[in-house]
């Protein structure tokens, strides 16, 4: 039975810690992107890479959040 759901309390805490770290990195990237855009001219390739990394983090955050939310039986 491998459904990607945390089975132990320490697993849940580890997921919460990872989630917090990812959210922090996501916020930091947002700030870096904002500062980069303020300084014209800026490197389009660097900006594109930062935005791609930010989207990847968002995907990871959503996946972890879905693992932490208990299934709702309808």
mmCIF file of C-alpha atoms in Angstrom:
data_model
loop_
_atom_site.group_PDB
_atom_site.id
_atom_site.type_symbol
_atom_site.label_atom_id
_atom_site.label_comp_id
_atom_site.label_asym_id
_atom_site.label_seq_id
_atom_site.Cartn_x
_atom_site.Cartn_y
_atom_site.Cartn_z
ATOM 1 C CA UNK A 1 0.000 0.000 0.000
ATOM 2 C CA UNK A 2 1.960 3.010 -1.304
ATOM 3 C CA UNK A 3 -0.426 5.940 -1.660
ATOM 4 C CA UNK A 4 2.066 8.729 -0.787
ATOM 5 C CA UNK A 5 0.199 9.510 2.409
ATOM 6 C CA UNK A 6 2.198 9.949 5.615
ATOM 7 C CA UNK A 7 1.569 7.012 7.922
ATOM 8 C CA UNK A 8 3.554 8.088 10.964
ATOM 9 C CA UNK A 9 3.445 11.348 12.931
ATOM 10 C CA UNK A 10 7.174 11.920 12.325
ATOM 11 C CA UNK A 11 6.537 11.542 8.578
ATOM 12 C CA UNK A 12 3.905 14.259 8.807
ATOM 13 C CA UNK A 13 6.280 16.513 10.717
ATOM 14 C CA UNK A 14 9.022 15.895 8.160
ATOM 15 C CA UNK A 15 6.592 16.807 5.368
ATOM 16 C CA UNK A 16 5.561 19.969 7.214
ATOM 17 C CA UNK A 17 9.216 20.971 7.661
ATOM 18 C CA UNK A 18 9.937 20.339 3.975
ATOM 19 C CA UNK A 19 6.829 22.328 3.044
ATOM 20 C CA UNK A 20 7.952 25.275 5.163
ATOM 21 C CA UNK A 21 11.404 25.192 3.558
ATOM 22 C CA UNK A 22 9.921 25.107 0.054
ATOM 23 C CA UNK A 23 7.575 28.002 0.820
ATOM 24 C CA UNK A 24 10.485 30.026 2.171
ATOM 25 C CA UNK A 25 12.562 29.341 -0.934
ATOM 26 C CA UNK A 26 9.553 30.260 -3.117
ATOM 27 C CA UNK A 27 9.204 33.626 -1.317
ATOM 28 C CA UNK A 28 12.931 34.258 -1.611
ATOM 29 C CA UNK A 29 12.838 33.589 -5.352
ATOM 30 C CA UNK A 30 9.913 35.974 -5.673
ATOM 31 C CA UNK A 31 12.001 38.717 -4.059
ATOM 32 C CA UNK A 32 15.012 37.956 -6.261
ATOM 33 C CA UNK A 33 12.828 38.113 -9.374
ATOM 34 C CA UNK A 34 11.339 41.448 -8.283
ATOM 35 C CA UNK A 35 14.806 42.932 -7.666
ATOM 36 C CA UNK A 36 16.078 41.637 -10.991
ATOM 37 C CA UNK A 37 13.192 43.230 -12.896
ATOM 38 C CA UNK A 38 13.762 46.586 -11.167
ATOM 39 C CA UNK A 39 17.300 46.800 -12.555
ATOM 40 C CA UNK A 40 17.039 47.488 -16.266
ATOM 41 C CA UNK A 41 18.459 46.045 -18.390
ATOM 42 C CA UNK A 42 18.182 42.567 -16.905
ATOM 43 C CA UNK A 43 19.160 39.123 -18.125
ATOM 44 C CA UNK A 44 16.097 37.527 -19.728
ATOM 45 C CA UNK A 45 17.606 34.043 -19.532
ATOM 46 C CA UNK A 46 18.322 34.384 -15.833
ATOM 47 C CA UNK A 47 14.802 35.683 -15.246
ATOM 48 C CA UNK A 48 13.322 32.782 -17.193
ATOM 49 C CA UNK A 49 15.348 30.258 -15.178
ATOM 50 C CA UNK A 50 14.307 31.823 -11.875
ATOM 51 C CA UNK A 51 10.650 31.762 -12.877
ATOM 52 C CA UNK A 52 10.930 28.131 -13.981
ATOM 53 C CA UNK A 53 12.510 27.215 -10.621
ATOM 54 C CA UNK A 54 9.732 29.103 -8.831
ATOM 55 C CA UNK A 55 7.065 27.152 -10.758
ATOM 56 C CA UNK A 56 8.810 23.891 -9.886
ATOM 57 C CA UNK A 57 8.759 24.848 -6.226
ATOM 58 C CA UNK A 58 5.066 25.690 -6.464
ATOM 59 C CA UNK A 59 4.371 22.231 -7.909
ATOM 60 C CA UNK A 60 6.307 20.601 -5.068
ATOM 61 C CA UNK A 61 4.449 22.728 -2.505
ATOM 62 C CA UNK A 62 1.065 21.733 -3.920
ATOM 63 C CA UNK A 63 2.036 18.058 -3.930
ATOM 64 C CA UNK A 64 3.153 18.160 -0.294
ATOM 65 C CA UNK A 65 0.032 20.073 0.746
ATOM 66 C CA UNK A 66 -2.149 17.446 -0.917
ATOM 67 C CA UNK A 67 -0.274 14.716 0.975
ATOM 68 C CA UNK A 68 -0.904 16.472 4.270
ATOM 69 C CA UNK A 69 -4.633 16.982 3.694
ATOM 70 C CA UNK A 70 -6.604 13.934 4.825
ATOM 71 C CA UNK A 71 -8.841 12.244 2.285
ATOM 72 C CA UNK A 72 -12.452 13.344 2.526
ATOM 73 C CA UNK A 73 -14.909 10.523 2.143
ATOM 74 C CA UNK A 74 -17.988 11.777 0.334
#
